[in-house]
Amino acid sequence: MSLIAPGSVIGILGGGQLGRMLAGAAERLGFDVDIYCPDTDAPATRVCRRHWQGAYDDGALLAEFAAACDVVTLEFENIPVGAVSVIEASGTPLHPGQRSLSLSQDRGDEKAFLNSIGVATADYRLIDDNTDIAPALVELGAPSLLKTRREGYDGKGQAWIRSPADIESAWKSVGMAPCILEAAVPFEREISVLVARSSNGETKTWAPPHNVHLDGILSTSTVPSGLPADVEHDAREQAIMLVDALGHVGVLALEFFVLPDGRLLANEFAPRVHNSGHWTPEACQTGQFEQHIRAICGWPLGDTRRLFDAEMVNLIGDAGLVTPDHLEPGDVLTLYGKREARPGRKMGHITRRLNPRKD
């Protein structure tokens, strides 16, 4: 892969807050940024060189966008694979590619792939219609969690089945769409590994944060995780194994359940920068957004050493109306530029820099 030089144009598919923060990192490294998304006023569209407003199935406009860029990336995993195909066919480099994107879009395919490379997950069954649920529940045991195979996020598209009496209501609540039924996991805590991979196979990981969710939405990510070093090492190695198997270029997040005995079960992966890594720009030598730009542009990856212990706190709904008066010394506030606060909507985050690291 040839180096993409400062002054070049990075294209981003998607206009949300992750695109906005990627654009900021790209700007600091001397790049211009174009954003492609259908929305008229998305957060990233107000901090870019040019906003290409169009549908993800507008092949002609996507090809024009690709021709205007030196490299293209994506900021969320629900970009239609067809849009990525247009970019790839144009000849403009795109990272990550179709494989990472398509596997992450289907929970059944994702878990099958993870298992195929030796990354363990919770036991699960594929559910095509409601008649599949009862026999699967017998095999997995109750309670089990019904999850849509596609487009679920932040706890959406999920329903617990605690007895056969819950089957019909759970099926309706997830939209009667193809699903997986997943065995309950008696986990002790949740962590994630953020890993970056370059096109020449160089990899870097960050310290795995301990993640706490409320109502299915990430609330806090804290480092250090409090886990033994060997458990963290195992998690990092599995994340590296995943990006190598995918041939992934850029940042990827792999989420894990940690069992009481220290064993790890992968939950899911996101082929992009991730909410649980938002603490890295303020607490590490190189944050996830800069690292992603480095990776997709063929630059050497930056040092990921942690300079501070840290806690990232998501600002959800009205909490996103926080002002600097609410901050403590050492806090760093990031707001996403969203015009309206709504219940369950991520409006920003605070990174609390705690103890400086001496190692």
PDB file of C-alpha atoms in Angstrom, residues 92-235:
ATOM      1  CA  THR A  92      -9.976   4.218  -4.752  1.00  0.00           C
ATOM      2  CA  PRO A  93      -8.525   2.410  -1.729  1.00  0.00           C
ATOM      3  CA  LEU A  94     -11.161   1.578   0.905  1.00  0.00           C
ATOM      4  CA  HIS A  95     -10.369   0.422   4.434  1.00  0.00           C
ATOM      5  CA  PRO A  96     -11.739  -1.659   6.012  1.00  0.00           C
ATOM      6  CA  GLY A  97     -13.085  -3.726   3.148  1.00  0.00           C
ATOM      7  CA  GLN A  98     -16.218  -5.710   2.474  1.00  0.00           C
ATOM      8  CA  ARG A  99     -15.277  -8.749   4.531  1.00  0.00           C
ATOM      9  CA  SER A 100     -15.085  -6.962   7.886  1.00  0.00           C
ATOM     10  CA  LEU A 101     -18.237  -5.003   7.097  1.00  0.00           C
ATOM     11  CA  SER A 102     -20.433  -7.845   5.860  1.00  0.00           C
ATOM     12  CA  LEU A 103     -19.541 -10.254   8.671  1.00  0.00           C
ATOM     13  CA  SER A 104     -20.231  -7.646  11.349  1.00  0.00           C
ATOM     14  CA  GLN A 105     -23.675  -6.922   9.890  1.00  0.00           C
ATOM     15  CA  ASP A 106     -25.078 -10.392  10.601  1.00  0.00           C
ATOM     16  CA  ARG A 107     -24.806 -11.797  14.122  1.00  0.00           C
ATOM     17  CA  GLY A 108     -25.106 -15.356  12.876  1.00  0.00           C
ATOM     18  CA  ASP A 109     -22.308 -14.997  10.324  1.00  0.00           C
ATOM     19  CA  GLU A 110     -20.229 -13.053  12.851  1.00  0.00           C
ATOM     20  CA  LYS A 111     -20.414 -15.737  15.549  1.00  0.00           C
ATOM     21  CA  ALA A 112     -19.764 -18.523  13.058  1.00  0.00           C
ATOM     22  CA  PHE A 113     -16.650 -16.717  11.832  1.00  0.00           C
ATOM     23  CA  LEU A 114     -15.380 -16.034  15.344  1.00  0.00           C
ATOM     24  CA  ASN A 115     -15.824 -19.683  16.270  1.00  0.00           C
ATOM     25  CA  SER A 116     -14.094 -20.783  13.045  1.00  0.00           C
ATOM     26  CA  ILE A 117     -10.883 -18.938  13.996  1.00  0.00           C
ATOM     27  CA  GLY A 118     -10.901 -20.180  17.580  1.00  0.00           C
ATOM     28  CA  VAL A 119     -12.609 -17.252  19.321  1.00  0.00           C
ATOM     29  CA  ALA A 120     -15.256 -18.666  21.664  1.00  0.00           C
ATOM     30  CA  THR A 121     -18.740 -17.154  21.963  1.00  0.00           C
ATOM     31  CA  ALA A 122     -21.869 -17.979  23.902  1.00  0.00           C
ATOM     32  CA  ASP A 123     -23.750 -20.992  22.558  1.00  0.00           C
ATOM     33  CA  TYR A 124     -26.428 -19.909  20.068  1.00  0.00           C
ATOM     34  CA  ARG A 125     -28.940 -21.102  17.495  1.00  0.00           C
ATOM     35  CA  LEU A 126     -30.141 -19.500  14.265  1.00  0.00           C
ATOM     36  CA  ILE A 127     -33.811 -18.510  14.282  1.00  0.00           C
ATOM     37  CA  ASP A 128     -35.593 -18.047  10.960  1.00  0.00           C
ATOM     38  CA  ASP A 129     -39.144 -17.946  12.306  1.00  0.00           C
ATOM     39  CA  ASN A 130     -40.928 -18.340  15.632  1.00  0.00           C
ATOM     40  CA  THR A 131     -41.312 -22.098  15.253  1.00  0.00           C
ATOM     41  CA  ASP A 132     -37.527 -22.412  15.631  1.00  0.00           C
ATOM     42  CA  ILE A 133     -37.489 -20.780  19.062  1.00  0.00           C
ATOM     43  CA  ALA A 134     -39.045 -23.463  21.273  1.00  0.00           C
ATOM     44  CA  PRO A 135     -36.659 -26.299  20.293  1.00  0.00           C
ATOM     45  CA  ALA A 136     -33.694 -23.916  20.493  1.00  0.00           C
ATOM     46  CA  LEU A 137     -34.788 -22.860  23.991  1.00  0.00           C
ATOM     47  CA  VAL A 138     -34.854 -26.515  25.068  1.00  0.00           C
ATOM     48  CA  GLU A 139     -31.283 -26.964  23.814  1.00  0.00           C
ATOM     49  CA  LEU A 140     -29.877 -23.710  25.269  1.00  0.00           C
ATOM     50  CA  GLY A 141     -31.973 -23.481  28.404  1.00  0.00           C
ATOM     51  CA  ALA A 142     -33.894 -20.563  29.843  1.00  0.00           C
ATOM     52  CA  PRO A 143     -33.293 -17.739  30.108  1.00  0.00           C
ATOM     53  CA  SER A 144     -31.910 -17.091  26.617  1.00  0.00           C
ATOM     54  CA  LEU A 145     -31.606 -13.869  24.673  1.00  0.00           C
ATOM     55  CA  LEU A 146     -33.284 -13.376  21.300  1.00  0.00           C
ATOM     56  CA  LYS A 147     -31.334 -10.947  19.071  1.00  0.00           C
ATOM     57  CA  THR A 148     -32.041  -9.777  15.554  1.00  0.00           C
ATOM     58  CA  ARG A 149     -29.330 -10.913  13.170  1.00  0.00           C
ATOM     59  CA  ARG A 150     -29.046  -7.475  11.577  1.00  0.00           C
ATOM     60  CA  GLU A 151     -29.111  -3.799  12.607  1.00  0.00           C
ATOM     61  CA  GLY A 152     -29.439  -4.157  16.367  1.00  0.00           C
ATOM     62  CA  TYR A 153     -27.451  -1.739  18.538  1.00  0.00           C
ATOM     63  CA  ASP A 154     -27.519  -0.201  22.037  1.00  0.00           C
ATOM     64  CA  GLY A 155     -29.811  -2.958  23.290  1.00  0.00           C
ATOM     65  CA  LYS A 156     -32.325  -2.549  20.447  1.00  0.00           C
ATOM     66  CA  GLY A 157     -33.586  -5.654  18.662  1.00  0.00           C
ATOM     67  CA  GLN A 158     -33.196  -7.872  21.748  1.00  0.00           C
ATOM     68  CA  ALA A 159     -35.620  -9.652  24.063  1.00  0.00           C
ATOM     69  CA  TRP A 160     -35.142 -12.098  26.927  1.00  0.00           C
ATOM     70  CA  ILE A 161     -37.045 -15.384  26.859  1.00  0.00           C
ATOM     71  CA  ARG A 162     -37.354 -16.723  30.390  1.00  0.00           C
ATOM     72  CA  SER A 163     -39.946 -19.408  29.659  1.00  0.00           C
ATOM     73  CA  PRO A 164     -41.869 -20.761  26.655  1.00  0.00           C
ATOM     74  CA  ALA A 165     -44.657 -18.331  27.551  1.00  0.00           C
ATOM     75  CA  ASP A 166     -42.376 -15.438  26.451  1.00  0.00           C
ATOM     76  CA  ILE A 167     -41.754 -16.727  22.938  1.00  0.00           C
ATOM     77  CA  GLU A 168     -44.570 -14.996  21.082  1.00  0.00           C
ATOM     78  CA  SER A 169     -44.122 -11.596  22.712  1.00  0.00           C
ATOM     79  CA  ALA A 170     -40.338 -11.719  22.282  1.00  0.00           C
ATOM     80  CA  TRP A 171     -40.685 -12.635  18.613  1.00  0.00           C
ATOM     81  CA  LYS A 172     -43.033  -9.708  18.003  1.00  0.00           C
ATOM     82  CA  SER A 173     -40.853  -7.287  19.969  1.00  0.00           C
ATOM     83  CA  VAL A 174     -37.863  -7.906  17.671  1.00  0.00           C
ATOM     84  CA  GLY A 175     -39.977  -7.360  14.563  1.00  0.00           C
ATOM     85  CA  MET A 176     -40.369 -11.027  13.596  1.00  0.00           C
ATOM     86  CA  ALA A 177     -37.049 -10.802  11.759  1.00  0.00           C
ATOM     87  CA  PRO A 178     -34.342 -13.466  11.410  1.00  0.00           C
ATOM     88  CA  CYS A 179     -32.577 -13.782  14.761  1.00  0.00           C
ATOM     89  CA  ILE A 180     -30.177 -15.742  16.863  1.00  0.00           C
ATOM     90  CA  LEU A 181     -31.116 -17.208  20.229  1.00  0.00           C
ATOM     91  CA  GLU A 182     -28.150 -16.906  22.574  1.00  0.00           C
ATOM     92  CA  ALA A 183     -27.596 -18.769  25.831  1.00  0.00           C
ATOM     93  CA  ALA A 184     -27.376 -16.580  28.929  1.00  0.00           C
ATOM     94  CA  VAL A 185     -23.795 -15.859  29.984  1.00  0.00           C
ATOM     95  CA  PRO A 186     -23.075 -15.644  33.742  1.00  0.00           C
ATOM     96  CA  PHE A 187     -20.345 -13.046  33.206  1.00  0.00           C
ATOM     97  CA  GLU A 188     -18.432 -11.221  35.904  1.00  0.00           C
ATOM     98  CA  ARG A 189     -17.770  -8.148  33.771  1.00  0.00           C
ATOM     99  CA  GLU A 190     -17.574  -6.881  30.202  1.00  0.00           C
ATOM    100  CA  ILE A 191     -14.445  -5.619  28.482  1.00  0.00           C
ATOM    101  CA  SER A 192     -13.454  -4.674  24.973  1.00  0.00           C
ATOM    102  CA  VAL A 193     -10.210  -4.673  23.050  1.00  0.00           C
ATOM    103  CA  LEU A 194      -9.499  -1.898  20.580  1.00  0.00           C
ATOM    104  CA  VAL A 195      -6.984  -3.091  18.020  1.00  0.00           C
ATOM    105  CA  ALA A 196      -5.497  -1.363  14.991  1.00  0.00           C
ATOM    106  CA  ARG A 197      -3.977  -3.140  12.005  1.00  0.00           C
ATOM    107  CA  SER A 198      -2.068  -1.640   9.095  1.00  0.00           C
ATOM    108  CA  SER A 199      -1.987  -2.966   5.548  1.00  0.00           C
ATOM    109  CA  ASN A 200       1.441  -4.540   6.173  1.00  0.00           C
ATOM    110  CA  GLY A 201       0.108  -6.485   9.156  1.00  0.00           C
ATOM    111  CA  GLU A 202       1.449  -4.286  11.966  1.00  0.00           C
ATOM    112  CA  THR A 203      -0.917  -4.365  14.960  1.00  0.00           C
ATOM    113  CA  LYS A 204      -1.322  -2.291  18.110  1.00  0.00           C
ATOM    114  CA  THR A 205      -3.800  -2.711  20.967  1.00  0.00           C
ATOM    115  CA  TRP A 206      -4.862  -0.521  23.865  1.00  0.00           C
ATOM    116  CA  ALA A 207      -5.482  -1.566  27.458  1.00  0.00           C
ATOM    117  CA  PRO A 208      -8.893  -3.306  27.606  1.00  0.00           C
ATOM    118  CA  PRO A 209     -11.434  -1.134  29.453  1.00  0.00           C
ATOM    119  CA  HIS A 210     -14.038  -2.431  31.887  1.00  0.00           C
ATOM    120  CA  ASN A 211     -17.376  -1.495  30.304  1.00  0.00           C
ATOM    121  CA  VAL A 212     -20.629  -0.926  32.184  1.00  0.00           C
ATOM    122  CA  HIS A 213     -23.931  -0.781  30.308  1.00  0.00           C
ATOM    123  CA  LEU A 214     -27.230   0.673  31.496  1.00  0.00           C
ATOM    124  CA  ASP A 215     -30.416  -0.159  29.586  1.00  0.00           C
ATOM    125  CA  GLY A 216     -28.292  -1.691  26.837  1.00  0.00           C
ATOM    126  CA  ILE A 217     -26.249   1.490  26.275  1.00  0.00           C
ATOM    127  CA  LEU A 218     -22.595   1.880  27.251  1.00  0.00           C
ATOM    128  CA  SER A 219     -22.404   4.055  30.363  1.00  0.00           C
ATOM    129  CA  THR A 220     -18.735   3.967  31.406  1.00  0.00           C
ATOM    130  CA  SER A 221     -15.431   2.533  30.235  1.00  0.00           C
ATOM    131  CA  THR A 222     -12.654   2.392  32.817  1.00  0.00           C
ATOM    132  CA  VAL A 223      -8.933   1.545  32.642  1.00  0.00           C
ATOM    133  CA  PRO A 224      -7.320  -0.324  34.201  1.00  0.00           C
ATOM    134  CA  SER A 225      -9.937  -3.046  33.992  1.00  0.00           C
ATOM    135  CA  GLY A 226      -8.991  -4.683  37.299  1.00  0.00           C
ATOM    136  CA  LEU A 227      -8.446  -8.025  35.569  1.00  0.00           C
ATOM    137  CA  PRO A 228      -5.319 -10.177  35.860  1.00  0.00           C
ATOM    138  CA  ALA A 229      -2.637  -9.455  33.274  1.00  0.00           C
ATOM    139  CA  ASP A 230      -2.987 -12.901  31.688  1.00  0.00           C
ATOM    140  CA  VAL A 231      -6.710 -12.371  31.019  1.00  0.00           C
ATOM    141  CA  GLU A 232      -6.032  -9.003  29.389  1.00  0.00           C
ATOM    142  CA  HIS A 233      -3.218 -10.547  27.340  1.00  0.00           C
ATOM    143  CA  ASP A 234      -5.514 -13.328  26.131  1.00  0.00           C
ATOM    144  CA  ALA A 235      -8.159 -10.778  25.103  1.00  0.00           C
TER     145      ALA A 235
END
